[in-house]
mmCIF file of C-alpha atoms in Angstrom:
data_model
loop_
_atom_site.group_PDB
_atom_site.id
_atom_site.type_symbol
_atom_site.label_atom_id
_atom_site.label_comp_id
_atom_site.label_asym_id
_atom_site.label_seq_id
_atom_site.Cartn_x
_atom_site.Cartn_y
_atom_site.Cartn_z
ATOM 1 C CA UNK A 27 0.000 0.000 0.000
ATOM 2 C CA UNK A 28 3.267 2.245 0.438
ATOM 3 C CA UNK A 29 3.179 2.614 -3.582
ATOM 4 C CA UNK A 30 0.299 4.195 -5.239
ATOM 5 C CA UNK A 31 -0.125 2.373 -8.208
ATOM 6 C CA UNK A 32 0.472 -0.703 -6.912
ATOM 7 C CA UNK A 33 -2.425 -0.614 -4.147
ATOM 8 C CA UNK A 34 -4.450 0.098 -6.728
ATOM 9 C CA UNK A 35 -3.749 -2.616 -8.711
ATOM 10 C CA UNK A 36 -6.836 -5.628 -8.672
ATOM 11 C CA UNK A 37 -5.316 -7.907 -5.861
ATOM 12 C CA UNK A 38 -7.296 -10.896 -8.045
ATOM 13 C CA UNK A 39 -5.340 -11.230 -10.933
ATOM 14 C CA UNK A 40 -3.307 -13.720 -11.488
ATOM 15 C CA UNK A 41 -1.268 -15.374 -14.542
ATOM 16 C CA UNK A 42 1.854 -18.227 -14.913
ATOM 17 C CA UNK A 43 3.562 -19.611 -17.191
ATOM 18 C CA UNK A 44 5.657 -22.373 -17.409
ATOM 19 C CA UNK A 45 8.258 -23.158 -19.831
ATOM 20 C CA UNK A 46 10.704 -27.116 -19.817
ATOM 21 C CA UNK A 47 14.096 -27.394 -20.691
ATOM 22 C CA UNK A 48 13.309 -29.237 -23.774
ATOM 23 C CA UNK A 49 10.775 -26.363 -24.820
ATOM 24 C CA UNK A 50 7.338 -27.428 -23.774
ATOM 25 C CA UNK A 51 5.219 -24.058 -22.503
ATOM 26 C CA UNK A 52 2.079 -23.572 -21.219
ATOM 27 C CA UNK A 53 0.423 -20.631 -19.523
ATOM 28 C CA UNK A 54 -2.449 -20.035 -17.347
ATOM 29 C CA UNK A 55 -4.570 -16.611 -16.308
ATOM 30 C CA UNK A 56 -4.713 -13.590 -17.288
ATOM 31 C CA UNK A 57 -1.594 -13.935 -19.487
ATOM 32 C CA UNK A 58 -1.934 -10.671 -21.688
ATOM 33 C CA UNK A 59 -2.736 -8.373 -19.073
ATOM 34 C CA UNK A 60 -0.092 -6.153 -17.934
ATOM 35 C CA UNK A 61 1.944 -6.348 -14.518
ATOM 36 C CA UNK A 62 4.262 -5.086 -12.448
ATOM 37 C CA UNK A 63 7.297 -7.731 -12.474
ATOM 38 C CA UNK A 64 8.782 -6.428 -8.210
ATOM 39 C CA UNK A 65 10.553 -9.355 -7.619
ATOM 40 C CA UNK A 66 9.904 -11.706 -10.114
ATOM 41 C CA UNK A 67 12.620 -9.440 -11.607
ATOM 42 C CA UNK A 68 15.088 -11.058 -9.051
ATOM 43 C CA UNK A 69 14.476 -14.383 -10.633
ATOM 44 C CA UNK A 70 14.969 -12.807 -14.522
ATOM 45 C CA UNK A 71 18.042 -10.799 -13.508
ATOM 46 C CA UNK A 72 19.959 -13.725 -11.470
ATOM 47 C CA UNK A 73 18.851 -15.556 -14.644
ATOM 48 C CA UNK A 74 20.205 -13.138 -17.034
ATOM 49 C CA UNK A 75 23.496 -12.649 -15.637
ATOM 50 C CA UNK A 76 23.912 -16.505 -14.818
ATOM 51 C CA UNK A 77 23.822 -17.453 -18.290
ATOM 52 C CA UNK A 78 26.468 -14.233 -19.562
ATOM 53 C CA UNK A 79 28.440 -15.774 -16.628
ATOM 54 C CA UNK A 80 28.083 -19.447 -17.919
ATOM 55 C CA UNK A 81 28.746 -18.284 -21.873
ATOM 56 C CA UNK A 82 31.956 -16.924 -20.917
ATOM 57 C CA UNK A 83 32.824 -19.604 -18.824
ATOM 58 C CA UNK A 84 32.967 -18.591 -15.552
ATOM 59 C CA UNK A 85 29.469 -19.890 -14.116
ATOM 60 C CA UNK A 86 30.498 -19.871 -10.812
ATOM 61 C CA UNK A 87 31.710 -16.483 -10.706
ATOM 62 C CA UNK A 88 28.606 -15.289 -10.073
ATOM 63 C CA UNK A 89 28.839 -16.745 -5.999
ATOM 64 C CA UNK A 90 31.554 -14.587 -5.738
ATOM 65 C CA UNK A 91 29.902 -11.667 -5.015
ATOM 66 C CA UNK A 92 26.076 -12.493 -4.085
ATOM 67 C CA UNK A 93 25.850 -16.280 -1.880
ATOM 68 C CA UNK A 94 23.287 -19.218 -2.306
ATOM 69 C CA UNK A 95 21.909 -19.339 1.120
ATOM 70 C CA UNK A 96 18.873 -18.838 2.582
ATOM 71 C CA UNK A 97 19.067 -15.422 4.594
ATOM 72 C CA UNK A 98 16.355 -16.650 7.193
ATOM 73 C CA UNK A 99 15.616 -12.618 7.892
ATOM 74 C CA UNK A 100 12.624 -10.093 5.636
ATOM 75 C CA UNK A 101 13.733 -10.110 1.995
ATOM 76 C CA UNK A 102 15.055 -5.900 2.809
ATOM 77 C CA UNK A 103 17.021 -6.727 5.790
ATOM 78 C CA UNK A 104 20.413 -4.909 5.889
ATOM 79 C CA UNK A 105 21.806 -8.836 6.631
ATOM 80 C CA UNK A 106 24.969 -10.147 4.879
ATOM 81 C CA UNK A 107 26.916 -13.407 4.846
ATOM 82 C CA UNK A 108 30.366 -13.831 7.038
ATOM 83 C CA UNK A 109 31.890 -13.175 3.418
ATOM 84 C CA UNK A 110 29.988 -9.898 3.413
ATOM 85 C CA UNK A 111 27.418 -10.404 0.907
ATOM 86 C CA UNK A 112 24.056 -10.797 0.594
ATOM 87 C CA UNK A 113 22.778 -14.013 1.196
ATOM 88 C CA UNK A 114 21.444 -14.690 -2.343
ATOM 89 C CA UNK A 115 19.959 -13.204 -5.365
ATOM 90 C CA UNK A 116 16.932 -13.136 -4.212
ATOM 91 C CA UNK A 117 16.907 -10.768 -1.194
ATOM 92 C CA UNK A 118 16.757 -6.674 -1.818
ATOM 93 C CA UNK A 119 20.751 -6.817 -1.695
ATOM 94 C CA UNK A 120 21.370 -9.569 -3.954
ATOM 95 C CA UNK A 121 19.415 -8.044 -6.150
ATOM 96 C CA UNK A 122 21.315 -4.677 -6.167
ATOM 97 C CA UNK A 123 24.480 -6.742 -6.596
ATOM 98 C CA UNK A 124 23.504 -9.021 -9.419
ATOM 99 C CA UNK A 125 21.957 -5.613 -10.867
ATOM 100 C CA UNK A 126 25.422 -3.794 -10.720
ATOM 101 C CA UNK A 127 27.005 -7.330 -12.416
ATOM 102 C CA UNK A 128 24.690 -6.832 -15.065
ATOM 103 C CA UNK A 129 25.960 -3.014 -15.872
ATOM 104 C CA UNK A 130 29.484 -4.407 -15.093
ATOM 105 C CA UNK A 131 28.750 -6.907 -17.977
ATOM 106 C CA UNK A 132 27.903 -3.529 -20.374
ATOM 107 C CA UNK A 133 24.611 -4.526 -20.144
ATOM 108 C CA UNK A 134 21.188 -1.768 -20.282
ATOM 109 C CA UNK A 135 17.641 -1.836 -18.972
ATOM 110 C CA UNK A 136 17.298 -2.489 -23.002
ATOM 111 C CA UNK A 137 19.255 -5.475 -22.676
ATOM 112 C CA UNK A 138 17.582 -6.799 -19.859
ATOM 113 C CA UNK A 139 14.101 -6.334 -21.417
ATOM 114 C CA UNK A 140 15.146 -8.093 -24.716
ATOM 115 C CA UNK A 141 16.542 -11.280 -22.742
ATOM 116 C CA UNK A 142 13.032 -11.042 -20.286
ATOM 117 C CA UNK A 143 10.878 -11.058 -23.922
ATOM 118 C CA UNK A 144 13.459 -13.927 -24.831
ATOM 119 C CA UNK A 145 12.981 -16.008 -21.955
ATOM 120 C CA UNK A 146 9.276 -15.227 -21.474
ATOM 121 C CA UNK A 147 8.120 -15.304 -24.875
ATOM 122 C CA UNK A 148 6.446 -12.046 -24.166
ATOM 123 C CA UNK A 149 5.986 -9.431 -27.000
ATOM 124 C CA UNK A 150 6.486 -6.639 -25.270
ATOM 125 C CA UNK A 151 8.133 -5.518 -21.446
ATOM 126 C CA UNK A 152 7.551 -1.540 -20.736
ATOM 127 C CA UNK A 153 8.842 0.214 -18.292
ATOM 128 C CA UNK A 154 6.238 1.593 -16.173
ATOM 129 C CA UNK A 155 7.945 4.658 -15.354
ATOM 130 C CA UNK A 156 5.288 6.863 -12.585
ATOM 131 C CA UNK A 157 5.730 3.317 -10.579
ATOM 132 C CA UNK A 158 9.505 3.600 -11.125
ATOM 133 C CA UNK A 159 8.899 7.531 -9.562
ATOM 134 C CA UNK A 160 7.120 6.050 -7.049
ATOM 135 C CA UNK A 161 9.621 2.954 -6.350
ATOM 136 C CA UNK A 162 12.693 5.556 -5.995
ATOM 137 C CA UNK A 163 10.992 8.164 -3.713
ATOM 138 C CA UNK A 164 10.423 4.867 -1.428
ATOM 139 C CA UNK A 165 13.211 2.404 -1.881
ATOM 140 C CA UNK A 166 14.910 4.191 1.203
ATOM 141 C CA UNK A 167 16.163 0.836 2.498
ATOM 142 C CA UNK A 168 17.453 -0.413 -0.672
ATOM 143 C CA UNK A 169 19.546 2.826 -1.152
ATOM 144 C CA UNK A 170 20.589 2.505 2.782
ATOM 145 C CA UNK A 171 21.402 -1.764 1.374
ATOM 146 C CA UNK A 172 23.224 -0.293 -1.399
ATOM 147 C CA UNK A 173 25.982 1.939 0.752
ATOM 148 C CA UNK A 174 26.277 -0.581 3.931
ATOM 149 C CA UNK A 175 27.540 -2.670 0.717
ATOM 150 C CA UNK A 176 30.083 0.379 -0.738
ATOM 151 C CA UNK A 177 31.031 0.776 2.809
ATOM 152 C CA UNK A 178 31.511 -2.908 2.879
ATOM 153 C CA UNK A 179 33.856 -2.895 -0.369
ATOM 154 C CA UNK A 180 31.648 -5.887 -1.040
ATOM 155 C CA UNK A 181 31.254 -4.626 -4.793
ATOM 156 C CA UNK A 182 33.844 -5.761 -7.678
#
């Protein structure tokens, strides 16, 4: 309810999709309504820069700088490993890490949309950006996240 837009969106609507290794997809719901990705960009992103990681070889490098374990605290919580990173790709941190990977790779918001419309077999993936307005004026944790991490040196 923090974000405008989003407590406005219809709390009822629902879509998946689901797509095999050896190609088989299927979806279910509303499947050409538009959303708002939030987190489900985690998933994409970790995905994203897994693969560059795993084309050039270096798969693993990934671990380096964002763990695999659980963090067992809220997905925003200023937490890091005893290596000093966040726990996994899929907390607010990891995200920001994997995120700054991704531009370390030379890669855009372009980029990223192209390989989510890859992967998804979607058409189209706007950027919505009033909810991104809204987002930055209250992502106050994940800017405080990102600088505990600079002060940290936990970035490459």
């Amino acid at each position: 309810s923090y974000i405008p837009s989003l407590f406005k969106a219809d709390p009822k609507a629902f879509a998946t999709a689901f797509c095999s290794t050896d190609g088989q997809f299927t979806q279910l719901g509303n499947c050409h309504g538009k959303f708002s990705m939030q987190s489900v960009s985690k998933v994409v992103a970790y995905s994203y820069l897994y693969n560059l990681y795993v084309q050039k070889g270096k798969g693993e490098e990934v671990h380096k700088w964002v763990g695999e374990e659980p963090s067992g605290v809220v997905f925003n919580a200023p937490v890091f490993d005893k290596l000093g990173r966040p726990h996994n790709p899929m907390v607010n941190a990891g995200a920001i890490m994997v995120s700054t990977l991704l531009v370390n790779e030379g890669k855009t918001v372009e980029d990223f949309q192209n390989f989510y419309m890859r992967a998804s077999n979607a058409k189209r993936a706007d950027i919505d950006l009033p909810l991104y307005k809204e987002e930055a004026l209250t992502g106050c944790t994940n800017h405080a996240l990102r600088s505990l991490m600079l002060a940290k040196g936990a970035y490459p």
